[in-house]
């Protein structure tokens, strides 16, 4: 099958509170072209902390951090970033402010949009946030990749809303908590013009030490813009 390969990893890094060396080593070994991070630095000195994480993992910061409330996009040098923007969801009084990050990018001439988000733990909040995110994703032209900690499984209304019209990667393999996974709450979705070549939840001892979530890894094939 012709196309341009792209490796994407979606990872809730638990605010970098766990085994940092395990996290960095794992990401380096996975060698993603795009790393979609949830619970990245978003407070004091967040720019420096995000830049340090990128440097340690051999990637560069594309977008996110504080403006997207902890959602962060890191990319390899294969990926050219054309435009970035961030989204904040309406705040429910007494709850955490959440949002999403977007980037228009290209690799070897194949253009795509990638977005990451982290939906609320409160089931009453999630559907509205998912709808807000989905509305913004619908504006993207061409191939789209979306990855998130949705805080609910494939049967939930927010998950179904995000997945509507997209292809979900993989079976219902649990991703949380990492030490003894019981729930699948981390998802990766693509538009039908993107081919999912392979998909894996990394559940090694190192992954269990690195964060309270297991990372989602997908090898994709983007439609080539070359004749």
Short mmCIF file of C-alpha atoms in Angstrom, two decimals:
data_model
loop_
_atom_site.label_atom_id
_atom_site.label_comp_id
_atom_site.label_asym_id
_atom_site.label_seq_id
_atom_site.Cartn_x
_atom_site.Cartn_y
_atom_site.Cartn_z
CA UNK A 1 0.00 0.00 0.00
CA UNK A 2 1.41 3.40 -0.97
CA UNK A 3 1.51 6.29 1.46
CA UNK A 4 3.71 8.03 4.00
CA UNK A 5 4.39 6.25 7.32
CA UNK A 6 3.84 8.10 10.58
CA UNK A 7 4.26 6.73 14.10
CA UNK A 8 2.02 8.35 16.73
CA UNK A 9 2.15 7.77 20.48
CA UNK A 10 -0.53 9.03 22.86
CA UNK A 11 0.57 9.15 26.49
CA UNK A 12 -0.82 10.53 29.74
CA UNK A 13 2.42 11.15 31.64
CA UNK A 14 0.80 11.79 35.04
CA UNK A 15 2.36 15.21 35.46
CA UNK A 16 5.84 13.65 35.22
CA UNK A 17 5.47 12.43 38.81
CA UNK A 18 6.59 8.84 38.24
CA UNK A 19 9.84 7.24 37.04
CA UNK A 20 11.23 9.94 34.74
CA UNK A 21 14.09 7.78 33.43
CA UNK A 22 11.66 4.99 32.56
CA UNK A 23 9.39 7.43 30.75
CA UNK A 24 12.20 9.04 28.76
CA UNK A 25 13.78 5.71 27.86
CA UNK A 26 10.46 4.25 26.75
CA UNK A 27 9.58 7.21 24.52
CA UNK A 28 13.05 7.19 22.99
CA UNK A 29 12.76 3.49 22.20
CA UNK A 30 9.28 3.95 20.69
CA UNK A 31 10.70 6.76 18.51
CA UNK A 32 7.42 8.47 17.63
CA UNK A 33 7.07 11.05 14.89
CA UNK A 34 4.29 12.62 16.96
CA UNK A 35 3.91 12.31 20.72
CA UNK A 36 0.52 13.45 22.00
CA UNK A 37 0.91 14.12 25.73
CA UNK A 38 -1.76 14.52 28.38
CA UNK A 39 -0.97 15.94 31.84
CA UNK A 40 2.12 17.73 30.57
CA UNK A 41 3.53 20.74 32.49
CA UNK A 42 1.02 23.58 32.57
CA UNK A 43 1.95 25.70 35.57
CA UNK A 44 5.08 27.45 36.89
CA UNK A 45 7.96 27.32 34.36
CA UNK A 46 5.86 25.20 32.02
CA UNK A 47 7.78 26.34 28.91
CA UNK A 48 11.09 25.19 30.31
CA UNK A 49 9.63 21.93 31.60
CA UNK A 50 7.99 21.10 28.27
CA UNK A 51 11.19 21.96 26.42
CA UNK A 52 13.23 19.75 28.77
CA UNK A 53 10.85 16.82 28.22
CA UNK A 54 11.18 17.30 24.47
CA UNK A 55 14.96 17.45 24.67
CA UNK A 56 15.17 14.34 26.86
CA UNK A 57 13.00 12.33 24.47
CA UNK A 58 14.78 13.52 21.33
CA UNK A 59 11.77 15.53 20.10
CA UNK A 60 10.82 19.20 19.74
CA UNK A 61 7.85 21.15 21.07
CA UNK A 62 5.17 21.76 18.46
CA UNK A 63 2.34 23.21 20.55
CA UNK A 64 0.52 23.09 23.87
CA UNK A 65 1.38 23.31 27.53
CA UNK A 66 -0.37 26.02 29.51
CA UNK A 67 -2.47 27.40 26.59
CA UNK A 68 -4.10 23.97 26.13
CA UNK A 69 -4.13 23.16 29.85
CA UNK A 70 -1.61 20.34 29.88
CA UNK A 71 -2.06 18.91 26.40
CA UNK A 72 1.23 18.92 24.52
CA UNK A 73 2.41 17.93 21.03
CA UNK A 74 6.03 16.89 20.56
CA UNK A 75 7.33 15.93 17.13
CA UNK A 76 10.42 14.48 15.51
CA UNK A 77 12.52 16.37 13.00
CA UNK A 78 10.69 14.49 10.21
CA UNK A 79 7.58 16.57 10.92
CA UNK A 80 7.13 20.14 9.69
CA UNK A 81 4.64 22.26 11.64
CA UNK A 82 2.56 24.71 9.61
CA UNK A 83 0.10 26.12 12.15
CA UNK A 84 -0.88 25.49 15.77
CA UNK A 85 -3.71 26.56 18.03
CA UNK A 86 -5.25 25.70 21.37
CA UNK A 87 -8.80 25.32 22.61
CA UNK A 88 -10.27 25.76 26.08
CA UNK A 89 -13.55 24.16 27.06
CA UNK A 90 -16.21 26.13 28.95
CA UNK A 91 -15.52 25.98 32.67
CA UNK A 92 -17.94 24.28 35.01
CA UNK A 93 -17.75 26.14 38.34
CA UNK A 94 -15.77 24.17 40.87
CA UNK A 95 -14.21 21.88 38.26
CA UNK A 96 -10.85 21.84 36.44
CA UNK A 97 -10.43 23.92 33.29
CA UNK A 98 -9.59 21.65 30.35
CA UNK A 99 -8.83 22.02 26.66
CA UNK A 100 -7.21 20.67 23.51
CA UNK A 101 -4.20 21.31 21.28
CA UNK A 102 -4.09 21.28 17.47
CA UNK A 103 -1.36 21.36 14.85
CA UNK A 104 -1.39 21.34 11.08
CA UNK A 105 1.71 19.48 9.96
CA UNK A 106 3.32 17.55 7.14
CA UNK A 107 5.80 14.72 6.73
CA UNK A 108 7.49 14.01 3.40
CA UNK A 109 4.88 16.22 1.71
CA UNK A 110 1.88 14.45 3.28
CA UNK A 111 -0.25 16.97 5.18
CA UNK A 112 -2.29 16.14 8.28
CA UNK A 113 -3.85 17.67 11.38
CA UNK A 114 -3.22 16.23 14.83
CA UNK A 115 -5.08 17.05 18.03
CA UNK A 116 -4.87 15.95 21.65
CA UNK A 117 -7.17 16.38 24.61
CA UNK A 118 -7.94 15.18 28.13
CA UNK A 119 -11.62 15.05 29.02
CA UNK A 120 -13.11 15.49 32.47
CA UNK A 121 -13.36 12.83 35.14
CA UNK A 122 -16.94 14.01 35.77
CA UNK A 123 -19.36 12.11 33.49
CA UNK A 124 -21.70 15.10 33.47
CA UNK A 125 -19.00 17.32 31.94
CA UNK A 126 -17.49 14.96 29.37
CA UNK A 127 -20.17 14.98 26.63
CA UNK A 128 -20.14 18.78 26.32
CA UNK A 129 -16.34 18.81 26.19
CA UNK A 130 -16.33 16.05 23.58
CA UNK A 131 -18.85 17.99 21.49
CA UNK A 132 -16.74 21.15 21.75
CA UNK A 133 -13.62 19.25 20.68
CA UNK A 134 -15.45 17.42 17.90
CA UNK A 135 -16.80 20.68 16.49
CA UNK A 136 -13.28 22.06 16.22
CA UNK A 137 -11.96 18.83 14.67
CA UNK A 138 -14.70 18.99 12.04
CA UNK A 139 -13.12 22.19 10.69
CA UNK A 140 -9.90 20.37 9.80
CA UNK A 141 -9.33 19.61 6.14
CA UNK A 142 -7.69 16.38 5.02
CA UNK A 143 -6.25 13.62 7.21
CA UNK A 144 -6.88 14.01 10.94
CA UNK A 145 -5.39 12.20 13.95
CA UNK A 146 -7.00 12.66 17.36
CA UNK A 147 -5.71 11.19 20.63
CA UNK A 148 -6.94 11.65 24.17
CA UNK A 149 -7.41 10.44 27.68
CA UNK A 150 -11.19 10.37 27.52
CA UNK A 151 -11.69 9.21 31.12
CA UNK A 152 -14.26 6.69 29.88
CA UNK A 153 -14.32 3.58 27.74
CA UNK A 154 -15.56 2.87 24.21
CA UNK A 155 -19.16 2.47 25.36
CA UNK A 156 -19.38 5.96 26.82
CA UNK A 157 -21.24 8.79 25.14
CA UNK A 158 -18.18 11.07 24.91
CA UNK A 159 -16.05 8.29 23.40
CA UNK A 160 -18.74 7.48 20.84
CA UNK A 161 -19.10 11.15 19.98
CA UNK A 162 -15.36 11.58 19.38
CA UNK A 163 -15.13 8.34 17.38
CA UNK A 164 -18.16 9.14 15.18
CA UNK A 165 -16.98 9.26 11.56
CA UNK A 166 -13.45 8.24 12.54
CA UNK A 167 -11.62 4.93 12.78
CA UNK A 168 -10.64 3.85 16.27
CA UNK A 169 -7.29 2.14 16.70
CA UNK A 170 -7.23 -1.27 18.34
CA UNK A 171 -9.37 -3.50 20.48
CA UNK A 172 -10.68 -2.80 23.96
CA UNK A 173 -7.33 -3.28 25.73
CA UNK A 174 -7.19 -1.60 29.18
CA UNK A 175 -4.77 1.30 29.66
CA UNK A 176 -5.45 2.42 33.23
CA UNK A 177 -4.21 2.13 35.91
CA UNK A 178 -0.84 1.09 34.52
CA UNK A 179 0.10 -1.16 37.43
CA UNK A 180 -3.03 -3.31 37.01
CA UNK A 181 -4.96 -2.10 33.95
CA UNK A 182 -8.72 -2.44 34.29
CA UNK A 183 -10.17 0.31 32.09
CA UNK A 184 -9.66 1.44 28.52
CA UNK A 185 -9.79 5.23 28.73
CA UNK A 186 -7.03 6.26 26.28
CA UNK A 187 -7.96 6.37 22.60
CA UNK A 188 -6.53 7.22 19.21
CA UNK A 189 -8.72 7.95 16.18
CA UNK A 190 -8.09 8.78 12.53
CA UNK A 191 -10.10 9.83 9.52
CA UNK A 192 -10.84 7.05 6.99
CA UNK A 193 -8.17 8.36 4.61
CA UNK A 194 -5.50 7.36 7.16
CA UNK A 195 -4.58 3.67 7.27
CA UNK A 196 -3.84 2.07 10.65
CA UNK A 197 -1.00 -0.35 9.92
CA UNK A 198 -0.43 -1.55 13.48
CA UNK A 199 -1.50 -0.71 17.01
CA UNK A 200 -0.20 -1.58 20.46
CA UNK A 201 -0.69 -0.82 24.14
CA UNK A 202 2.76 -0.97 25.76
CA UNK A 203 2.48 -2.90 29.03
CA UNK A 204 6.09 -3.63 29.94
CA UNK A 205 7.48 -3.20 33.46
CA UNK A 206 9.12 0.02 32.32
CA UNK A 207 5.79 1.35 31.06
CA UNK A 208 4.14 0.51 34.37
CA UNK A 209 6.85 2.45 36.20
CA UNK A 210 6.80 5.46 33.87
CA UNK A 211 3.23 6.68 34.45
CA UNK A 212 -0.18 5.69 35.78
CA UNK A 213 -1.37 5.22 32.15
CA UNK A 214 -0.03 2.86 29.50
CA UNK A 215 0.96 4.47 26.18
CA UNK A 216 -0.96 3.94 22.95
CA UNK A 217 1.25 3.38 19.88
CA UNK A 218 -0.05 3.45 16.31
CA UNK A 219 1.82 3.09 13.03
CA UNK A 220 -0.17 4.97 10.41
CA UNK A 221 0.00 5.47 6.68
CA UNK A 222 -0.93 8.94 5.45
CA UNK A 223 -2.20 9.49 1.93
CA UNK A 224 0.65 10.84 -0.17
CA UNK A 225 0.24 14.14 -1.94
CA UNK A 226 2.77 13.03 -4.54
CA UNK A 227 1.40 11.83 -7.90
#
